[in-house]
Coordinates of C-alpha atoms in Angstrom, one line a residue:
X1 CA 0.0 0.0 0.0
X2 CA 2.7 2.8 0.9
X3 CA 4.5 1.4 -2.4
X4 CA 1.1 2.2 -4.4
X5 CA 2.0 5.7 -3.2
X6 CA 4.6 6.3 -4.8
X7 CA 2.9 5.3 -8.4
X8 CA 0.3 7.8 -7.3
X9 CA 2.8 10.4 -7.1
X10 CA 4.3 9.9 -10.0
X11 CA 0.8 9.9 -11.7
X12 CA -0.2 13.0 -10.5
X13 CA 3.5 14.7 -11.7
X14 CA 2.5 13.1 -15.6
X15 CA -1.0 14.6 -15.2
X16 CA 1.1 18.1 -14.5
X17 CA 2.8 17.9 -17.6
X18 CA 0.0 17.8 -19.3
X19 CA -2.2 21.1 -21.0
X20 CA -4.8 20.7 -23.7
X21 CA -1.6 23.5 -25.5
X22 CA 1.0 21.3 -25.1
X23 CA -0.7 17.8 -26.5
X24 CA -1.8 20.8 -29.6
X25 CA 1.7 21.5 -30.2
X26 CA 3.2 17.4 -30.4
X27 CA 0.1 16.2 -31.5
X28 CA 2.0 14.7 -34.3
X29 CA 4.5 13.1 -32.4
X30 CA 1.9 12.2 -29.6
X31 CA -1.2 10.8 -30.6
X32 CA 0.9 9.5 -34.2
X33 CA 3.9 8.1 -33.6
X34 CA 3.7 7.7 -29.8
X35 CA 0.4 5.5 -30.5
X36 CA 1.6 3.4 -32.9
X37 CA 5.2 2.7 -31.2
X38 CA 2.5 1.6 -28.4
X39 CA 0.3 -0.5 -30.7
X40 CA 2.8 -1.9 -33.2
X41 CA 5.3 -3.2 -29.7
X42 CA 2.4 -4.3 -27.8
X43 CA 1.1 -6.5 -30.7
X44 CA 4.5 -7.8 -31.4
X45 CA 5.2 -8.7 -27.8
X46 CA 1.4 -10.4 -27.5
X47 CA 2.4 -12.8 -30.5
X48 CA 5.6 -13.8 -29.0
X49 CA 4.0 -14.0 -25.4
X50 CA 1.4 -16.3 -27.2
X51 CA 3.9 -18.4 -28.9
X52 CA 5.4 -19.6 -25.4
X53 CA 2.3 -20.8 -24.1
X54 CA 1.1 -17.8 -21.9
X55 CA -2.7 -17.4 -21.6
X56 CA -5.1 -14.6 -23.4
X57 CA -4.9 -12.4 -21.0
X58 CA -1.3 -12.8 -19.8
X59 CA -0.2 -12.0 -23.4
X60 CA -2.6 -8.7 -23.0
X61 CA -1.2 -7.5 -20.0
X62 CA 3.0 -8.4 -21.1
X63 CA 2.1 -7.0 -24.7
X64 CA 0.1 -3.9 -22.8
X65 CA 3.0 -3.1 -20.2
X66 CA 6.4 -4.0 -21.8
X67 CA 5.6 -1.6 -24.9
X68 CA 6.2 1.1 -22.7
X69 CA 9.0 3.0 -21.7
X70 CA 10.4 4.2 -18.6
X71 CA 9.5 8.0 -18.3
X72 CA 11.7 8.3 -14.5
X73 CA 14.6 6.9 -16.1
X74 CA 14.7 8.4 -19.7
X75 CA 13.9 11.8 -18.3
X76 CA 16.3 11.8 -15.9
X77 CA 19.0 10.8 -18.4
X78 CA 18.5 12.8 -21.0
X79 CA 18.1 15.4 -18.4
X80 CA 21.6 15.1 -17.0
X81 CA 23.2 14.9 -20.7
X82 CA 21.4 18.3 -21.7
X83 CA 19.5 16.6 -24.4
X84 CA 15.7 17.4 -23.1
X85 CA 15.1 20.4 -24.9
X86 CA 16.8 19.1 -27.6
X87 CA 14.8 17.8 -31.0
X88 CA 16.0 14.2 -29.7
X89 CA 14.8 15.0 -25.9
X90 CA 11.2 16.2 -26.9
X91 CA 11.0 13.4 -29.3
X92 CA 11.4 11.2 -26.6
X93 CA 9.5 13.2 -24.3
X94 CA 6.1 13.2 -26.6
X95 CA 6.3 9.0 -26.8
X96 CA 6.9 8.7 -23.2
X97 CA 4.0 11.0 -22.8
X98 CA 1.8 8.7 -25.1
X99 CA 3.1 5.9 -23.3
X100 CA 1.6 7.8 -19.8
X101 CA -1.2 8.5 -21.2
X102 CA -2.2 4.9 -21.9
X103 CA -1.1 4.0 -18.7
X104 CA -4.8 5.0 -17.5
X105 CA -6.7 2.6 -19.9
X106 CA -4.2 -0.6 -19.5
X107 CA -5.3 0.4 -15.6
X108 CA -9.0 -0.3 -16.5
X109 CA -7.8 -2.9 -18.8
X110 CA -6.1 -4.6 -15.5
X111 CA -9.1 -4.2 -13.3
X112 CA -11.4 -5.4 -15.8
X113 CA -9.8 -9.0 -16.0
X114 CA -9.6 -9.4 -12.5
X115 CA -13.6 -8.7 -12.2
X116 CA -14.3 -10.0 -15.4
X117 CA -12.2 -13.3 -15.4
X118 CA -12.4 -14.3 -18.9
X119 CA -14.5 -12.2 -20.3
X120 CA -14.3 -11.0 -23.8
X121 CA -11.3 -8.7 -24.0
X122 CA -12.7 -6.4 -26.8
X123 CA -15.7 -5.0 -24.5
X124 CA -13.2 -4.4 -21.7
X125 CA -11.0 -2.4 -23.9
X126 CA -14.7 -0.8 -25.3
X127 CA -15.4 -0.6 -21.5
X128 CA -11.7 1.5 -21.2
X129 CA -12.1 4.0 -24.0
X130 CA -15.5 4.5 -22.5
X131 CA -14.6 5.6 -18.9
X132 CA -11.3 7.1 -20.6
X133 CA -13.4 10.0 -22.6
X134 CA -15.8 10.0 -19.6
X135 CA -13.1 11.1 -17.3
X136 CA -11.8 13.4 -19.4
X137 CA -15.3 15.4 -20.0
X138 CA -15.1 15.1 -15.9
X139 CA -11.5 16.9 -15.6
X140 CA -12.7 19.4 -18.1
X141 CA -15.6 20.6 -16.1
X142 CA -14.3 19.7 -12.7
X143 CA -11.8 21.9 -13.7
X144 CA -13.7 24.9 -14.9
X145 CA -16.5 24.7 -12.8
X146 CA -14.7 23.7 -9.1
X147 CA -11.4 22.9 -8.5
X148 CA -9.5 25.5 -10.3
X149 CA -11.3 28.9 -8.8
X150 CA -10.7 27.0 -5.2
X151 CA -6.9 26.7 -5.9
X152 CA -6.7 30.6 -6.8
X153 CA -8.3 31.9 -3.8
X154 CA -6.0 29.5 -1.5
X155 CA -2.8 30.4 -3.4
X156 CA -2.7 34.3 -2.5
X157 CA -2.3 33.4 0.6
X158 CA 1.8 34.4 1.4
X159 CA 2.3 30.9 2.9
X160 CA 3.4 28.5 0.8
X161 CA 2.2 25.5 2.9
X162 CA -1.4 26.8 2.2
X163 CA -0.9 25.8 -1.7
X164 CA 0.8 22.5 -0.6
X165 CA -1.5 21.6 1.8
X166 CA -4.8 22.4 -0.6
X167 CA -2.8 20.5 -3.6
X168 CA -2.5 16.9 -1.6
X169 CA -6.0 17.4 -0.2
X170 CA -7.1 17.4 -3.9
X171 CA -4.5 14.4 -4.8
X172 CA -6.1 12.5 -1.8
X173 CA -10.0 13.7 -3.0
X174 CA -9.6 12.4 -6.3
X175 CA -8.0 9.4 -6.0
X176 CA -10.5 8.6 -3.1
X177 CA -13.4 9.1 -5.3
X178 CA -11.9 6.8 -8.2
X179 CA -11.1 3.7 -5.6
X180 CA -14.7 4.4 -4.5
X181 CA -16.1 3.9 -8.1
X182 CA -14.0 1.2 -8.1
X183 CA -10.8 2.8 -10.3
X184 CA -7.2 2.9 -9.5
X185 CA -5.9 5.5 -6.7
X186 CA -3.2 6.3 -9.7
X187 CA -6.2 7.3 -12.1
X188 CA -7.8 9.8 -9.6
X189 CA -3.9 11.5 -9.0
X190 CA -3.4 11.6 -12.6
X191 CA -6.7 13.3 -12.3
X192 CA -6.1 16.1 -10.1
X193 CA -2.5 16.4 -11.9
X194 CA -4.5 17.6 -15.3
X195 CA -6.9 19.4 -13.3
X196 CA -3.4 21.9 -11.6
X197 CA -1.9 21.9 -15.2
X198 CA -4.7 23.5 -16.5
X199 CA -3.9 26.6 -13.8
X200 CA -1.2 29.1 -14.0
X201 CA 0.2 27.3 -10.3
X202 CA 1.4 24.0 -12.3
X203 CA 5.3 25.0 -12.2
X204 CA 4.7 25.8 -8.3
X205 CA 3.3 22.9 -7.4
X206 CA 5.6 20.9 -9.2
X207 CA 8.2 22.6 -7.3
X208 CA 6.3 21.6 -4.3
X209 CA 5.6 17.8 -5.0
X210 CA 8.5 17.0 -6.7
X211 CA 10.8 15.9 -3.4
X212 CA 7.9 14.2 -2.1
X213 CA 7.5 12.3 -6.0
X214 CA 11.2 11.3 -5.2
X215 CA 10.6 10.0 -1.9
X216 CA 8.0 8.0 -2.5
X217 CA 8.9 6.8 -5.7
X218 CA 11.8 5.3 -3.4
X219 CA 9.5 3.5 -0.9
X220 CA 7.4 1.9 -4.4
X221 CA 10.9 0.4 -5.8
X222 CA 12.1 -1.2 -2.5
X223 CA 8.4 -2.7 -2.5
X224 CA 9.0 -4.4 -6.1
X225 CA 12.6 -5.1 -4.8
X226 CA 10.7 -6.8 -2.0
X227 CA 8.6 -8.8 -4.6
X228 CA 12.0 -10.3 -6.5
X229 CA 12.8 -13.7 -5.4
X230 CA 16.6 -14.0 -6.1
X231 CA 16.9 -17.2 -6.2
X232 CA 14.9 -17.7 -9.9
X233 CA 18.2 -15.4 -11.0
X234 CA 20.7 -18.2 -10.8
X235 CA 17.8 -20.8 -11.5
X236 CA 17.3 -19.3 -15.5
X237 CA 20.4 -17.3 -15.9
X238 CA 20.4 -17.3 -19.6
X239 CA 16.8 -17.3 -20.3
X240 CA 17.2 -14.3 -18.6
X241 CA 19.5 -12.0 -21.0
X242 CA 17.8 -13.5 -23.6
X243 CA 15.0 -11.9 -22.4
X244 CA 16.2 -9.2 -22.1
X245 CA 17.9 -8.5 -24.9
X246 CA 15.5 -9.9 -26.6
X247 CA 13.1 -6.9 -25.7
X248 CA 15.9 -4.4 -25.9
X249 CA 16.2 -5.8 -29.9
X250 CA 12.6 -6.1 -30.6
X251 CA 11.4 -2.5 -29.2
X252 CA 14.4 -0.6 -30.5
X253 CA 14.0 -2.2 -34.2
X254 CA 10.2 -1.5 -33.9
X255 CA 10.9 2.5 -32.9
X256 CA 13.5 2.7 -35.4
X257 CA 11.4 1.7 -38.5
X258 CA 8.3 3.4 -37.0
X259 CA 10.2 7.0 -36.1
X260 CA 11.6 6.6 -39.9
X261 CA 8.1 6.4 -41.1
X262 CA 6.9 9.1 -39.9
X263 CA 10.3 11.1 -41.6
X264 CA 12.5 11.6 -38.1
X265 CA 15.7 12.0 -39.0
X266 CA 17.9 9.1 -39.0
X267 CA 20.2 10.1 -36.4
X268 CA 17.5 11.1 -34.1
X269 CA 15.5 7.7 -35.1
X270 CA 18.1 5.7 -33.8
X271 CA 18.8 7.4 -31.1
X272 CA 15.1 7.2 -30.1
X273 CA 15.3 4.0 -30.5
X274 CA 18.2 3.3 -28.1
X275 CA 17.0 5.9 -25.4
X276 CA 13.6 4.0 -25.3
X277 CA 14.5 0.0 -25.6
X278 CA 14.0 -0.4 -22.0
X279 CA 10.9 -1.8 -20.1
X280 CA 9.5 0.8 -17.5
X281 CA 8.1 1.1 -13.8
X282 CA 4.5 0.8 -14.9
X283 CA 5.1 -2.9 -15.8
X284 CA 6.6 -3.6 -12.4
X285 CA 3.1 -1.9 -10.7
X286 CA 1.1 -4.1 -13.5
X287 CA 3.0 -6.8 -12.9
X288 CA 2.2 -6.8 -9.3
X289 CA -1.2 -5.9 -9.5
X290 CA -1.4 -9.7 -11.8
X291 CA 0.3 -11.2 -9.1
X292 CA -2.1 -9.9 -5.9
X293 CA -4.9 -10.8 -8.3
X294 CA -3.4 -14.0 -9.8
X295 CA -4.3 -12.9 -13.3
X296 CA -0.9 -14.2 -14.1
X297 CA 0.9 -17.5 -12.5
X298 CA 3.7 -16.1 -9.6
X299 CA 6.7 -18.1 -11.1
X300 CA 5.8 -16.3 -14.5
X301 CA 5.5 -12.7 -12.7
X302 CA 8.6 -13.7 -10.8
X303 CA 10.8 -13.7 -14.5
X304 CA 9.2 -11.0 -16.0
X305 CA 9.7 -8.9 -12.8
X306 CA 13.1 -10.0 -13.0
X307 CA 13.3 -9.4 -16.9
X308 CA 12.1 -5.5 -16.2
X309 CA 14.1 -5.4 -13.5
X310 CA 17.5 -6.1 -14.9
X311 CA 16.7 -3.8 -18.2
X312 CA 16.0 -0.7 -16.2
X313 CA 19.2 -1.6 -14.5
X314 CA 21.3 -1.7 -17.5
X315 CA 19.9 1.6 -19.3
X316 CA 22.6 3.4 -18.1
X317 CA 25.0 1.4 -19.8
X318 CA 22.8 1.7 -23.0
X319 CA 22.1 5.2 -22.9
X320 CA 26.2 5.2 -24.0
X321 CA 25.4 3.8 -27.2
X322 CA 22.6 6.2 -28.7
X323 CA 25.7 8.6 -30.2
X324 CA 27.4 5.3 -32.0
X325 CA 23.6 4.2 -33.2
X326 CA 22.9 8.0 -33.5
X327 CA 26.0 8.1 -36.4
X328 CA 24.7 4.9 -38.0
X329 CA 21.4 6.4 -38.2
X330 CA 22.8 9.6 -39.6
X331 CA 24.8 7.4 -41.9
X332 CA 22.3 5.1 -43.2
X333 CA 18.9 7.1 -42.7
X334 CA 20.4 10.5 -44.1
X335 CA 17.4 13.2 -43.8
X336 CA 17.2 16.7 -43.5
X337 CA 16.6 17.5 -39.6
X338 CA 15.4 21.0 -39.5
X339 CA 11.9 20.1 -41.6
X340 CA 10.6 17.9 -39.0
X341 CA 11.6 19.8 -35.7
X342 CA 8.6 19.8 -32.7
X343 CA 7.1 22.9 -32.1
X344 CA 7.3 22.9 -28.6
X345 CA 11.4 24.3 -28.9
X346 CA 11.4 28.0 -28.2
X347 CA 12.8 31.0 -29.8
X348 CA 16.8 31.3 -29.2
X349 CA 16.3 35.1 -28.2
X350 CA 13.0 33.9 -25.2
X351 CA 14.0 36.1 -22.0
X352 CA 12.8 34.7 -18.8
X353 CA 11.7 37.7 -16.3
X354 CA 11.5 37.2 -12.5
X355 CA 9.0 39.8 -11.1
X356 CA 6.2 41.2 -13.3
X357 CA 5.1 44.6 -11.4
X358 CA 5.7 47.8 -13.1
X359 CA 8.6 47.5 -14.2
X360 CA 8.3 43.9 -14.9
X361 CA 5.6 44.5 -17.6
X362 CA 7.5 47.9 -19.1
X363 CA 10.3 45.4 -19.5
X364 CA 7.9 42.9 -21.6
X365 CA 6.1 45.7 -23.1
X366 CA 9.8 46.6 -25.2
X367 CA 10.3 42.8 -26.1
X368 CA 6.8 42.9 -27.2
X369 CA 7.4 45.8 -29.8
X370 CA 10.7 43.7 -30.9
X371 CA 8.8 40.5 -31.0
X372 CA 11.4 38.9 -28.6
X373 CA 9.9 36.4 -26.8
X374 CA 9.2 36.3 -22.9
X375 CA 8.3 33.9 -19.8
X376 CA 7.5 35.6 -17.0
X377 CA 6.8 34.5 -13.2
X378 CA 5.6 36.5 -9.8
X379 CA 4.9 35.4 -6.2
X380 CA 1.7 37.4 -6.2
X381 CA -0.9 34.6 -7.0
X382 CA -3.8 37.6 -7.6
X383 CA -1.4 39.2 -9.9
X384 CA -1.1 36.4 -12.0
X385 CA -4.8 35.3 -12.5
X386 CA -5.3 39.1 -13.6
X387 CA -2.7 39.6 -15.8
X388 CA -3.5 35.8 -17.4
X389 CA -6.1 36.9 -18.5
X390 CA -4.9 39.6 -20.4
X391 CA -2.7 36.3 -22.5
X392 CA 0.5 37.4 -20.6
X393 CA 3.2 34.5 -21.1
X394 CA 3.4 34.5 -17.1
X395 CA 3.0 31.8 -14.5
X396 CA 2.8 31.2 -10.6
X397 CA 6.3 30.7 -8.8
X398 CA 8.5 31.9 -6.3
X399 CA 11.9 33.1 -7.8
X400 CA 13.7 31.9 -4.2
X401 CA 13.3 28.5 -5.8
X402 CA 16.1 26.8 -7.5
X403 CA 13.9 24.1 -8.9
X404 CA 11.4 26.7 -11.3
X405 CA 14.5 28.2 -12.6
X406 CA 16.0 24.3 -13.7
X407 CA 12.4 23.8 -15.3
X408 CA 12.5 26.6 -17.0
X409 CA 16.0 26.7 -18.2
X410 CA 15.6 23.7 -19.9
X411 CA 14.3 25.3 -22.4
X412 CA 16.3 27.6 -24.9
X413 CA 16.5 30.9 -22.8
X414 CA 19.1 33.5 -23.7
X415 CA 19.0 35.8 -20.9
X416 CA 17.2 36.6 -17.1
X417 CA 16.1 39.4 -16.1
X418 CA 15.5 39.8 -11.9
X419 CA 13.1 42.5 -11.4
X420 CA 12.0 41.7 -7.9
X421 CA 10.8 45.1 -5.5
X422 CA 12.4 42.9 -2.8
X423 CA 16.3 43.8 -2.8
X424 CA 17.0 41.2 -0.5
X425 CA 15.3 38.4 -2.5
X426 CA 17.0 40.0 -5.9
X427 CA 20.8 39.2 -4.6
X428 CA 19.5 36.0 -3.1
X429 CA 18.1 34.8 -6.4
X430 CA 21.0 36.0 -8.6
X431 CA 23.4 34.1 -6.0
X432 CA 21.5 30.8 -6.1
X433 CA 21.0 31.6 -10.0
X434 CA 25.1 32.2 -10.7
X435 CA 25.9 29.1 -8.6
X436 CA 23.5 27.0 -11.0
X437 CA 24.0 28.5 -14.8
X438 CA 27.1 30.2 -14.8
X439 CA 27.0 30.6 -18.4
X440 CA 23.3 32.6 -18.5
X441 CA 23.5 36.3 -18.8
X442 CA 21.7 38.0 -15.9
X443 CA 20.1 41.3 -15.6
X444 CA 19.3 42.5 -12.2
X445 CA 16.9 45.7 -11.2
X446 CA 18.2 47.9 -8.1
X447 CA 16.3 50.3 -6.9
X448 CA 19.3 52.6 -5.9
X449 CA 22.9 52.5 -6.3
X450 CA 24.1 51.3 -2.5
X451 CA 24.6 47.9 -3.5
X452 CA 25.9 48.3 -7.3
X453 CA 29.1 46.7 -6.8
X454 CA 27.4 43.9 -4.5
X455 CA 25.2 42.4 -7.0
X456 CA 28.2 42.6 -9.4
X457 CA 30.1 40.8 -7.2
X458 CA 27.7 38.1 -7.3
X459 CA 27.6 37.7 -11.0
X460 CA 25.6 40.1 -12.2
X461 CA 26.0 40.9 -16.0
X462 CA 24.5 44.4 -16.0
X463 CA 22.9 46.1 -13.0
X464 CA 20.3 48.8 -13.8
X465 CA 19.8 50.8 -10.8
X466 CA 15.9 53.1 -10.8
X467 CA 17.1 56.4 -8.9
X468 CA 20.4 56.1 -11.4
X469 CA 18.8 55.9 -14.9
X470 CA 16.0 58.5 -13.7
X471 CA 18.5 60.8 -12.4
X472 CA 20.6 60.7 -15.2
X473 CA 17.4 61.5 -17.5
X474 CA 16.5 64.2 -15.8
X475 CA 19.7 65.3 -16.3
X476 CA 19.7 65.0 -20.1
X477 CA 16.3 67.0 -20.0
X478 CA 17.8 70.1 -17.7
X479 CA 20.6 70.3 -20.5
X480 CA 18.7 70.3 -23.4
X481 CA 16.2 73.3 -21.8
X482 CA 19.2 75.6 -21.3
X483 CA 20.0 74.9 -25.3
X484 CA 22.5 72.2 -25.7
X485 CA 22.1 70.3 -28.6
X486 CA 20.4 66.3 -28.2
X487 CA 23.3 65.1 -28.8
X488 CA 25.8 66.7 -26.9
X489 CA 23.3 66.3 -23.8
X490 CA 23.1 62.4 -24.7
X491 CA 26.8 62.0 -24.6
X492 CA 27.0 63.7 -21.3
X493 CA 24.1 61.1 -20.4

């Protein structure tokens, strides 16, 4: 039970990363060739399931959860090689989300067997699709209607453990109300997790949840490990690696021909397809659910724990041959790369700014008259719904926060700007910034010039102090009225 937890967690973070914009913008990638990397693996993996004597609906469930990918591990990879705002990062990132997203039906898929016993497979898949577009006409008003004003009016408050505490009584709610109607508790987090997303609080909370994903995430593996009976390791060895490379070969070949169908570049095909070989940590939970439900026979969940197992152990080592398959790609499967690029990559020249009160917004008004992309972010939770609905690029987060910044600097960003009334905050969040991205230029607001050579001191790029630049204007203004030329007063400016 606390190892279900930490699947609910990790629900509820995939239902954050999800907008009705974002699955717009990879559509293609999504709901194209995520489904049919999906359908085409999981039909291939039935067959063979089939062929060594496995029932009906063990085939389903091995076809169903060894098709997919692990997001945690992926991610996290790609994440540490600065590849996941990359063309081969959101690649990767749209299948896995496909591959997330059909966690919630294989879910139903699961629970149907173990109430329907062998009931015709077809009408629980029917039965799936059926509560899948159900729920999501739910979220949609739920969301609208309820949830969504209820989170504004708690996140103004200026304590943060108000948002927290309101976003796990909504995780709890949800996933209550699904178990009730007889659902998973991971359906009714990945509930509430669309529900957030479709707020301007989602990087916030994610901010929030995220240590508590990891923990928790922790307690669900040292369950599986729990579940693994060693001793069936030395008893099929062999059987084992061929197993597993076995589903390393047949998932990368099947990505590989499906990404080049739908005209990825080679190198990034291949590279896909090596990045996304491995089995993930929804087969373990499915596995286990087959195994408290004995839809499946334990010594047979026992090896295919074991099988998943050992392949999410070894993507490390195979994430260090994506550039070698990457060349081979590029070698064999020559095609022009910039034609198929996702959408979802941002402009080279997108500013983030930290702060959007006056002078915030005068700054954004500028790079709106230069058409220079923006992202901005404020503290002030009332702010933010009001200027939201003017269509400001903005969103809910505190600046103090190391962990909004690494979200949001994943993406192409070319400069910050800190434009925080607080001075105190402002040198705290250029110091914890410097420390992270040394490389980023950073452009600080001071409201006088006492602590110039402070905030260049801790990295500053330019420092534009209020009382200075006005001073100085006024200045220019004086000289010009007693007859000096524009000019001559500018340079004296």
């Amino acid at each position: 039970m606390l190892g279900e937890l930490g699947i609910v967690a990790l629900m509820f973070m995939i239902g954050l990363e999800l907008s009705f914009d974002r699955l717009k913008e990879l559509r293609r990638y999504i709901f194209g060739l995520g489904t049919a990397q999906i359908l085409l693996t999981a039909v291939l993996i039935f067959s063979v399931a089939l062929l060594f004597g496995n029932s009906l609906q063990s085939s389903v469930l091995l076809g169903a959860s060894l098709a997919l990918s692990s997001t945690a591990i992926v991610m996290k990879l790609l994440e540490e090689r600065k590849l996941s705002s990359r063309p081969i990062g959101i690649l990767c990132f749209s299948i896995l989300l496909m591959q997330d997203l059909a966690v919630v039906p294989i879910l139903v898929l699961t629970s149907s067997f173990n109430e329907g016993g062998e009931g015709n497979i077809f009408i629980a898949l029917s039965t799936s699709l059926i509560i899948g577009i159900c729920t999501v006409i739910l979220i949609f008003w739920l969301g609208k209607k309820v949830l969504t004003p209820l989170l504004r009016s708690v996140s103004f408050s200026t304590s943060p453990e108000w948002l927290a505490s309101f976003v796990v009584f909504i995780v709890i709610a949800c996933s209550t109300l699904t178990y009730i109607v007889g659902l998973s508790l991971a359906l009714g987090a990945f509930i509430a997790g669309l529900l957030i997303a479709e707020t301007e609080f989602r990087h916030e909370v994610e901010v929030i949840i995220n240590p508590l994903k990891g923990l928790l995430l922790g307690i669900f593996f040292l369950s599986i490990g729990m579940m693994v009976n060693l001793e069936e390791v030395f008893r099929h060895p062999m059987l084992l690696l061929l197993a597993v490379a076995g589903i390393y070969i047949l998932k990368s070949a099947t990505m590989l021909l499906l990404a080049l169908a739908f005209k990825v570049p080679g190198r990034q095909a291949a590279e896909s397809a090596v990045y996304l070989a491995q089995p993930g940590e929804f087969a373990l939970m499915i596995f286990g659910v087959a195994m408290s439900t004995q839809l499946m026979p334990t010594d047979d969940v026992q090896f295919f724990l074991l099988v998943t197992v050992i392949a999410m152990m070894f993507s490390p080592l195979l994430f260090k041959l994506a550039p070698l398959a990457g060349q081979c790609g590029h070698y064999f499967f020559n095609k022009p790369e910039a034609a198929h690029s996702p959408s979802l990559i941002m402009n080279e020249n997108t500013i983030i700014i930290a702060g959007f009160g006056r002078v915030g917004q005068l700054i954004a008004k500028v790079l709106e008259e230069q058409h220079i992309a923006y992202i901005a972010f404020d503290y002030n939770g009332e702010r933010v719904q009001k200027l939201k609905k003017q269509n400001f690029p903005i969103i809910y987060g505190d600046a103090r926060k190391k962990q909004l910044w690494q979200q949001l600097i994943g993406e192409h960003i070319s400069a910050a700007v800190i434009a925080i009334d607080d001075h105190y905050a402002s040198q705290h969040v250029l110091k914890s910034l410097r420390a992270q991205f040394p490389l980023l230029p950073v452009i600080v607001r001071s409201e006088d010039t006492h602590d110039l050579n402070i905030l260049y001191d801790e990295g500053a790029n330019h420092v534009v102090a209020e009382t200075l630049e006005s001073s100085l204007r006024i200045a220019q203004l004086v000289i010009e009225q007693l007859g000096t030329q524009p000019d001559e007063a500018q340079k004296s400016y």
